[in-house]
Short mmCIF file of C-alpha atoms in Angstrom, two decimals:
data_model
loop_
_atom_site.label_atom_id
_atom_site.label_comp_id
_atom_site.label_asym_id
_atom_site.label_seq_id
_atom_site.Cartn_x
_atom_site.Cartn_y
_atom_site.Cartn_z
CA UNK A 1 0.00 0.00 0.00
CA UNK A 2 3.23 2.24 0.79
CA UNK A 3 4.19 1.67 -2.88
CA UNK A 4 0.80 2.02 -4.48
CA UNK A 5 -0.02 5.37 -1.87
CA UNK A 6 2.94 7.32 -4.13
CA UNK A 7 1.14 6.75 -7.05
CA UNK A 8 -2.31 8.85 -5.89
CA UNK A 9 0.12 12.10 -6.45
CA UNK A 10 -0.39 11.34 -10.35
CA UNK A 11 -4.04 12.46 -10.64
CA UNK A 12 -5.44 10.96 -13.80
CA UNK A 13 -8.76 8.49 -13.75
CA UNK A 14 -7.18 5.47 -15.38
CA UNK A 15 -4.51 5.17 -12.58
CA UNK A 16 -6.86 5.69 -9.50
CA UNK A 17 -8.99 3.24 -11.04
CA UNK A 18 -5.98 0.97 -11.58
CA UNK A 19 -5.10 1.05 -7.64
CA UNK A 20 -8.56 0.83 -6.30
CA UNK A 21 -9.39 -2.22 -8.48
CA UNK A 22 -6.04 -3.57 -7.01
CA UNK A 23 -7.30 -2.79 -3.37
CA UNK A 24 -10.76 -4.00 -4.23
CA UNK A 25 -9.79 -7.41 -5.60
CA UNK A 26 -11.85 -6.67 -8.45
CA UNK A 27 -10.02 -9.35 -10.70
CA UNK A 28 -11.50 -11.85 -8.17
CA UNK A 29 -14.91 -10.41 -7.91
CA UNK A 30 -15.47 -10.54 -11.55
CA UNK A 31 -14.23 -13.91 -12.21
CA UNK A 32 -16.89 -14.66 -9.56
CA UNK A 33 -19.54 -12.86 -10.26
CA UNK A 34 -21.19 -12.92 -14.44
CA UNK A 35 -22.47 -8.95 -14.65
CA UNK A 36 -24.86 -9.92 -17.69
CA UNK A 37 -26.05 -13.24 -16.25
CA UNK A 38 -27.44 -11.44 -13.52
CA UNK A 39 -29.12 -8.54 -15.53
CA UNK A 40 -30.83 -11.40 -17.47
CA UNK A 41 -31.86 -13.03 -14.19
CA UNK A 42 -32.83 -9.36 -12.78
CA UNK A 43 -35.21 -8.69 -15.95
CA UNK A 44 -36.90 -12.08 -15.52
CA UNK A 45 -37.78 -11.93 -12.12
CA UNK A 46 -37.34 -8.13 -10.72
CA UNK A 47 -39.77 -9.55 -7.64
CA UNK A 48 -36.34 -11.35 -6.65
CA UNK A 49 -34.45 -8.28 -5.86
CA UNK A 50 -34.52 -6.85 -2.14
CA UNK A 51 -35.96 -3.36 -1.59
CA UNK A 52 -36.71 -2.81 -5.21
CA UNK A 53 -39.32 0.04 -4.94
CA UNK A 54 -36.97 1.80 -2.50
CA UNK A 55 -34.50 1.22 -5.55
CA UNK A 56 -36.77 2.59 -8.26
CA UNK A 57 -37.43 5.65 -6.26
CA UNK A 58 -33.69 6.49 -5.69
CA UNK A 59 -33.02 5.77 -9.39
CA UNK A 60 -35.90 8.77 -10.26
CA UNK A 61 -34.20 11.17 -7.33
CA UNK A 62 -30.70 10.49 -9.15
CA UNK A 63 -30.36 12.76 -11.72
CA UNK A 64 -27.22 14.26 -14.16
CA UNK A 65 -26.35 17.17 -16.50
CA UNK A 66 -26.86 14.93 -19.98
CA UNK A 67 -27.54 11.69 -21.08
CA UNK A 68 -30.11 11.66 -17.55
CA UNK A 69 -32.48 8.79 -18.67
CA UNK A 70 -29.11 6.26 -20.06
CA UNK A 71 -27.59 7.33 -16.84
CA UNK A 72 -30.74 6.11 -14.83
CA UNK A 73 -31.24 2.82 -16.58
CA UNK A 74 -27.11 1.98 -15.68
CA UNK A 75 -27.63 2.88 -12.55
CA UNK A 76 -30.76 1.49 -11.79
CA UNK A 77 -29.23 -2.05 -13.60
CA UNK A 78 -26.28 -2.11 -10.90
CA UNK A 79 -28.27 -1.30 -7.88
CA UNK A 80 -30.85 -4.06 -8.60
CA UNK A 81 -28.06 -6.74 -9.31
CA UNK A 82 -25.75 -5.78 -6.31
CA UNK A 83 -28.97 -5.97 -4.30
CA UNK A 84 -30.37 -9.38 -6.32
CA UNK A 85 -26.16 -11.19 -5.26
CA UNK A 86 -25.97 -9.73 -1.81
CA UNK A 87 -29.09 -10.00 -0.21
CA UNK A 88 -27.79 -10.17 3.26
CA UNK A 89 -27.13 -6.53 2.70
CA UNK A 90 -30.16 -4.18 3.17
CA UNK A 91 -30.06 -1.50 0.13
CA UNK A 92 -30.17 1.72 1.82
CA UNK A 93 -30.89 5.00 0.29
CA UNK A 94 -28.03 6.55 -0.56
CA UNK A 95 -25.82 4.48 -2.49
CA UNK A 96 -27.52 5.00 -6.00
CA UNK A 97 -25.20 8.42 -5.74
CA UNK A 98 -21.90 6.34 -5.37
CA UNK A 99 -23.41 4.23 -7.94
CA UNK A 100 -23.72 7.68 -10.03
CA UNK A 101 -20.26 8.49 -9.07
CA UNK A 102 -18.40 5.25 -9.93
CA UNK A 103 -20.15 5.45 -13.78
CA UNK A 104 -19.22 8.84 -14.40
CA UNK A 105 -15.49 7.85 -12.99
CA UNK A 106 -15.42 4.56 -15.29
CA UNK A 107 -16.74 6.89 -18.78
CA UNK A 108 -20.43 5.51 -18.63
CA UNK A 109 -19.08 2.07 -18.67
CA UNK A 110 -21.81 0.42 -16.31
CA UNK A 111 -19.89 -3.15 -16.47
CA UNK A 112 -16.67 -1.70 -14.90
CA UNK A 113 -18.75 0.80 -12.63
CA UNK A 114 -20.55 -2.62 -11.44
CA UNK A 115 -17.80 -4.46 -10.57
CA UNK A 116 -15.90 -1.49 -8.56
CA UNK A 117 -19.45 -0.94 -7.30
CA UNK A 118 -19.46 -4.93 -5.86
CA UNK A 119 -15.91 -5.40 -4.90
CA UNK A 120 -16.45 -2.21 -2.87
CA UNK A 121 -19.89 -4.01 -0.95
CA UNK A 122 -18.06 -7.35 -0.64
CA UNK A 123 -14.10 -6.39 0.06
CA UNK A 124 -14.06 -3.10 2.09
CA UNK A 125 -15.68 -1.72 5.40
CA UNK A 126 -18.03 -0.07 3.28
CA UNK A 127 -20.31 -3.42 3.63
CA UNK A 128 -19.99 -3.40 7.59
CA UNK A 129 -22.99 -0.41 7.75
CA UNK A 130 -25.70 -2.71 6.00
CA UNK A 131 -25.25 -5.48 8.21
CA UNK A 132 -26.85 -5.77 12.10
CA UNK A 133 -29.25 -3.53 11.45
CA UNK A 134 -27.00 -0.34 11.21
CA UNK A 135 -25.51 -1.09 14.39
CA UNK A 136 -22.37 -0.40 12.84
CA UNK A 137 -23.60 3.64 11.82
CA UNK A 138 -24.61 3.73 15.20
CA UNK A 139 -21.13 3.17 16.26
CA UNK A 140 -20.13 6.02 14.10
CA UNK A 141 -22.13 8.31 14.82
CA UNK A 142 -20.86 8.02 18.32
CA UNK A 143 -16.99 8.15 17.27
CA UNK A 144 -18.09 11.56 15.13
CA UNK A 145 -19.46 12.72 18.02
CA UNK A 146 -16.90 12.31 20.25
CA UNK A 147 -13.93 13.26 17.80
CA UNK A 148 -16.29 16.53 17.75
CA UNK A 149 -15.98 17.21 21.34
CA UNK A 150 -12.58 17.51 21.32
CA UNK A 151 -11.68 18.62 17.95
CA UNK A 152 -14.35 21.69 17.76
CA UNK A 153 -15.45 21.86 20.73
CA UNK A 154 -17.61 25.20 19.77
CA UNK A 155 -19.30 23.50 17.44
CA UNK A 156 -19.88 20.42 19.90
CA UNK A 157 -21.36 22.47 22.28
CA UNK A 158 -23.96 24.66 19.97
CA UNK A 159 -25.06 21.69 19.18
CA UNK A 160 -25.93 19.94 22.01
CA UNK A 161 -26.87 23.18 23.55
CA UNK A 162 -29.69 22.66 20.90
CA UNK A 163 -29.44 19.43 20.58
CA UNK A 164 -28.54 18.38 17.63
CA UNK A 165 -26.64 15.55 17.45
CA UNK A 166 -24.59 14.36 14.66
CA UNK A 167 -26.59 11.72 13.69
CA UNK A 168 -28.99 13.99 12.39
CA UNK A 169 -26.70 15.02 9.67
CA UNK A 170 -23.46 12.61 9.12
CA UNK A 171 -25.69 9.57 7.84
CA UNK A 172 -25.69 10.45 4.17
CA UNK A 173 -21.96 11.21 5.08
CA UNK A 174 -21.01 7.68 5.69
CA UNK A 175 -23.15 5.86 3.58
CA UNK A 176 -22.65 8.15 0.26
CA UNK A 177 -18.68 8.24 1.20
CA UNK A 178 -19.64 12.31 0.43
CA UNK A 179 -20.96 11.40 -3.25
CA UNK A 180 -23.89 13.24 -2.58
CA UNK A 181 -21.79 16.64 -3.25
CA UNK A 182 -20.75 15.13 -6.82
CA UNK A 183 -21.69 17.54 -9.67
CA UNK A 184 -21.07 16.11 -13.39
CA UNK A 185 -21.79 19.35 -14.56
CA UNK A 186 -18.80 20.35 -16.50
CA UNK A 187 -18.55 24.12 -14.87
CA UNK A 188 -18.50 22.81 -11.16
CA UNK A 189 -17.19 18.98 -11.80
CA UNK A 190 -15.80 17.86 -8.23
CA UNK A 191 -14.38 14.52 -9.18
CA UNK A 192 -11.14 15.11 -8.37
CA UNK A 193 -12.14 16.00 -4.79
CA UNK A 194 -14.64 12.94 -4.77
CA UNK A 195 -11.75 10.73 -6.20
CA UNK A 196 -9.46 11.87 -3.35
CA UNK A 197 -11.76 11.15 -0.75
CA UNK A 198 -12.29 7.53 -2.26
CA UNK A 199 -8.81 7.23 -1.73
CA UNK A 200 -8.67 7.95 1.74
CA UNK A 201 -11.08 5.71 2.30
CA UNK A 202 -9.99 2.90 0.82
CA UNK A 203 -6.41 3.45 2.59
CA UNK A 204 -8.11 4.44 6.16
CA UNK A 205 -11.21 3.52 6.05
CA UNK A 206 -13.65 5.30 8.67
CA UNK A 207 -11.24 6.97 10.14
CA UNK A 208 -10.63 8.63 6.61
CA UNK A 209 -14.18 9.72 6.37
CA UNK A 210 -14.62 11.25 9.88
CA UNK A 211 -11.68 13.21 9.48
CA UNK A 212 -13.32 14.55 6.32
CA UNK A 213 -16.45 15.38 7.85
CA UNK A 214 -14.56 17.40 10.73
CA UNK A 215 -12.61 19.03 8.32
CA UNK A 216 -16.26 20.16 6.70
CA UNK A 217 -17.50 21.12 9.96
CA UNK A 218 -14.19 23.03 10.53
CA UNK A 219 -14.07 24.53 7.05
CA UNK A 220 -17.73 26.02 7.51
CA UNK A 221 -17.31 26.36 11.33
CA UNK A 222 -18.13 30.29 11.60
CA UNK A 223 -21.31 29.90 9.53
CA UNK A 224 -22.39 27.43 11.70
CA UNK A 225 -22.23 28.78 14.63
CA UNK A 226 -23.79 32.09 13.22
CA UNK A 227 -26.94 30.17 11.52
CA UNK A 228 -30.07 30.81 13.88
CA UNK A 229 -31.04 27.48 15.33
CA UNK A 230 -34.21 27.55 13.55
CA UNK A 231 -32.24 27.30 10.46
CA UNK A 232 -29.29 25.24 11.63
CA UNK A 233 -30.43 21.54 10.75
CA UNK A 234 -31.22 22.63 7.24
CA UNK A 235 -27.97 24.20 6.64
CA UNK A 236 -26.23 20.63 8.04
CA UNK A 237 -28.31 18.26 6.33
CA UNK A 238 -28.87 20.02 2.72
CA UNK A 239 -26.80 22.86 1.82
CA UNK A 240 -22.97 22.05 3.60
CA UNK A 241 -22.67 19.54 1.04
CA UNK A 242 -22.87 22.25 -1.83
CA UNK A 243 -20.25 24.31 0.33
CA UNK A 244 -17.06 26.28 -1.53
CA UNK A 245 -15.36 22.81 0.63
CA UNK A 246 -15.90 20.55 -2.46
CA UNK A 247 -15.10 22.66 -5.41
CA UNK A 248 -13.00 21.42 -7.94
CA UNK A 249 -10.16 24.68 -7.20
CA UNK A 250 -10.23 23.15 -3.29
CA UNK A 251 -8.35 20.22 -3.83
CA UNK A 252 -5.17 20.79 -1.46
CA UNK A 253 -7.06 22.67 0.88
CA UNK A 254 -10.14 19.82 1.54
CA UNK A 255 -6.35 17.41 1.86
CA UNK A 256 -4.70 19.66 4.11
CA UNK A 257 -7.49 20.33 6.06
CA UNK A 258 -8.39 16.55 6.67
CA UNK A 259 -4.83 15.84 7.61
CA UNK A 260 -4.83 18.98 10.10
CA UNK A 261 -7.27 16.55 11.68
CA UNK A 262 -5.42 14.56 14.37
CA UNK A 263 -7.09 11.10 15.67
CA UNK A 264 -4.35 9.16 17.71
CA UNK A 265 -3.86 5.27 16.37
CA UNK A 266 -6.35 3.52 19.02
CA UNK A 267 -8.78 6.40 19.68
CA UNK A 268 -11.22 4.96 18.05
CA UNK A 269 -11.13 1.90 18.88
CA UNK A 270 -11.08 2.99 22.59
CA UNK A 271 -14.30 5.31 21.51
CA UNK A 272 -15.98 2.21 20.36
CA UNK A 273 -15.01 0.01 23.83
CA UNK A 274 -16.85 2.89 25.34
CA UNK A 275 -19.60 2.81 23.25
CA UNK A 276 -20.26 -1.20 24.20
CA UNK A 277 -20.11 -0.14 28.08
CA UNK A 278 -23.18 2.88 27.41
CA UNK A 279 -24.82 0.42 25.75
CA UNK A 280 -24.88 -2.10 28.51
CA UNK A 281 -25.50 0.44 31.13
CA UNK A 282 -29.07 -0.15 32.46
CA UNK A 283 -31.10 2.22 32.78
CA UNK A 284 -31.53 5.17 34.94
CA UNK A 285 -34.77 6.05 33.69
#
């Protein structure tokens, strides 16, 4: 991973591609796995796939600068097979945008897109939040919050002053991996940002993605904490994500600022023992 990290410096689609593929095992998946097989089985018997209104509707909510309806029926096509192979994972609304993302990355090629798309639900922590009923986004939500507490501690406490927690606003974080601020409108086209934050996640994992989200926090921090309450919540859940934080011109800033970001080796793994010991507390109430 040393070796391949060196390589992210060179920002051009084909090699990113190239190294998450590698980090994926997407070889393996697709030797396992027959993309057009599935489609065929999909088409026959669309009854068989899990969650498939749920699907539909976040197939209509997706939408793009050209080509919308082609765009759709790719995306639409890898949803319902990733959903029809890996049943044990409950689709969850949100990943038709890194669906949307990956196909715009791979050039509209919806057999590559698929295949990331899979080796990314069967060979990377990203499959861990669809799988105990959330329990797993519950856990992060509590490591956000407490990274929070310490790392803007302003911002911590206007929230729970008026208790908000983050919960009410890092979900679509986590489970988009922060695709749901991808443009593919030429003009404001974020991809490289998007791409970069892939690649700290496949490196780091969660840990990659909190530190992002602080960082987003941080970079919008006096807005926040000027916004009226009453208009607080919105600002968090809909309009940080089209914050000046994801242009395309923001690149080195959105890295530096995510690497300003300090979260020792085995505090989070400390945060999570502590979560298992609230959890088991009984109740006071």
């Amino acid at each position: 991973k040393n070796i391949l990290f060196k390589y992210f410096n060179k920002f051009d689609t084909k090699t990113h591609l190239s190294i998450w593929k590698i980090l994926l095992k997407f070889s393996e998946i697709k030797k396992k796995y027959d993309y057009k097989k599935i489609l065929e089985e999909v088409k026959k018997s669309p009854n068989s796939v899990q969650n498939i209104d749920i699907i539909q509707l976040d197939i209509i909510r997706t939408s793009f600068a050209t080509d919308e309806e082609s765009k759709r029926e790719k995306i639409g096509n890898m949803l319902k097979a990733v959903s029809k192979e890996l049943p044990s994972l409950n689709y969850c609304q949100g990943m038709n945008q890194i669906a949307a993302f990956l196909l715009d990355v791979c050039d509209n090629d919806e057999e590559e897109a698929f295949y990331i798309f899979l080796s990314l639900m069967i060979d990377s922590v990203y499959s861990t939040l669809f799988k105990n009923e959330l329990e797993n986004l519950n856990i992060l939500f509590y490591q956000f919050e407490r990274i929070l507490s310490f790392a803007l501690p302003e911002i911590y406490s206007y929230l729970k002053d008026n208790k908000i927690t983050p919960g009410f606003f890092v979900s679509p974080w986590f489970i988009t991996i922060f695709t749901d601020a991808f443009e593919d409108k030429q003009e404001i086209n974020n991809k490289k940002i998007i791409m970069k934050i892939f690649d700290l996640f496949i490196f780091g994992g969660w840990k990659a993605i909190i530190k992002i989200g602080i960082s987003l926090l941080k970079y919008n921090e006096l807005k926040i904490l000027k916004t009226p309450i009453e208009e607080l919540l919105n600002f968090l859940t809909n309009d940080i994500i089209k914050s000046k934080f994801f242009e395309k011109d923001n690149l080195n800033d959105v890295m530096k600022a995510s690497f300003e970001i300090k979260i020792g080796r085995n505090t989070l793994d400390e945060i999570i023992e502590q979560y298992k010991m609230k959890k088991n507390l009984p109740s006071l109430g």
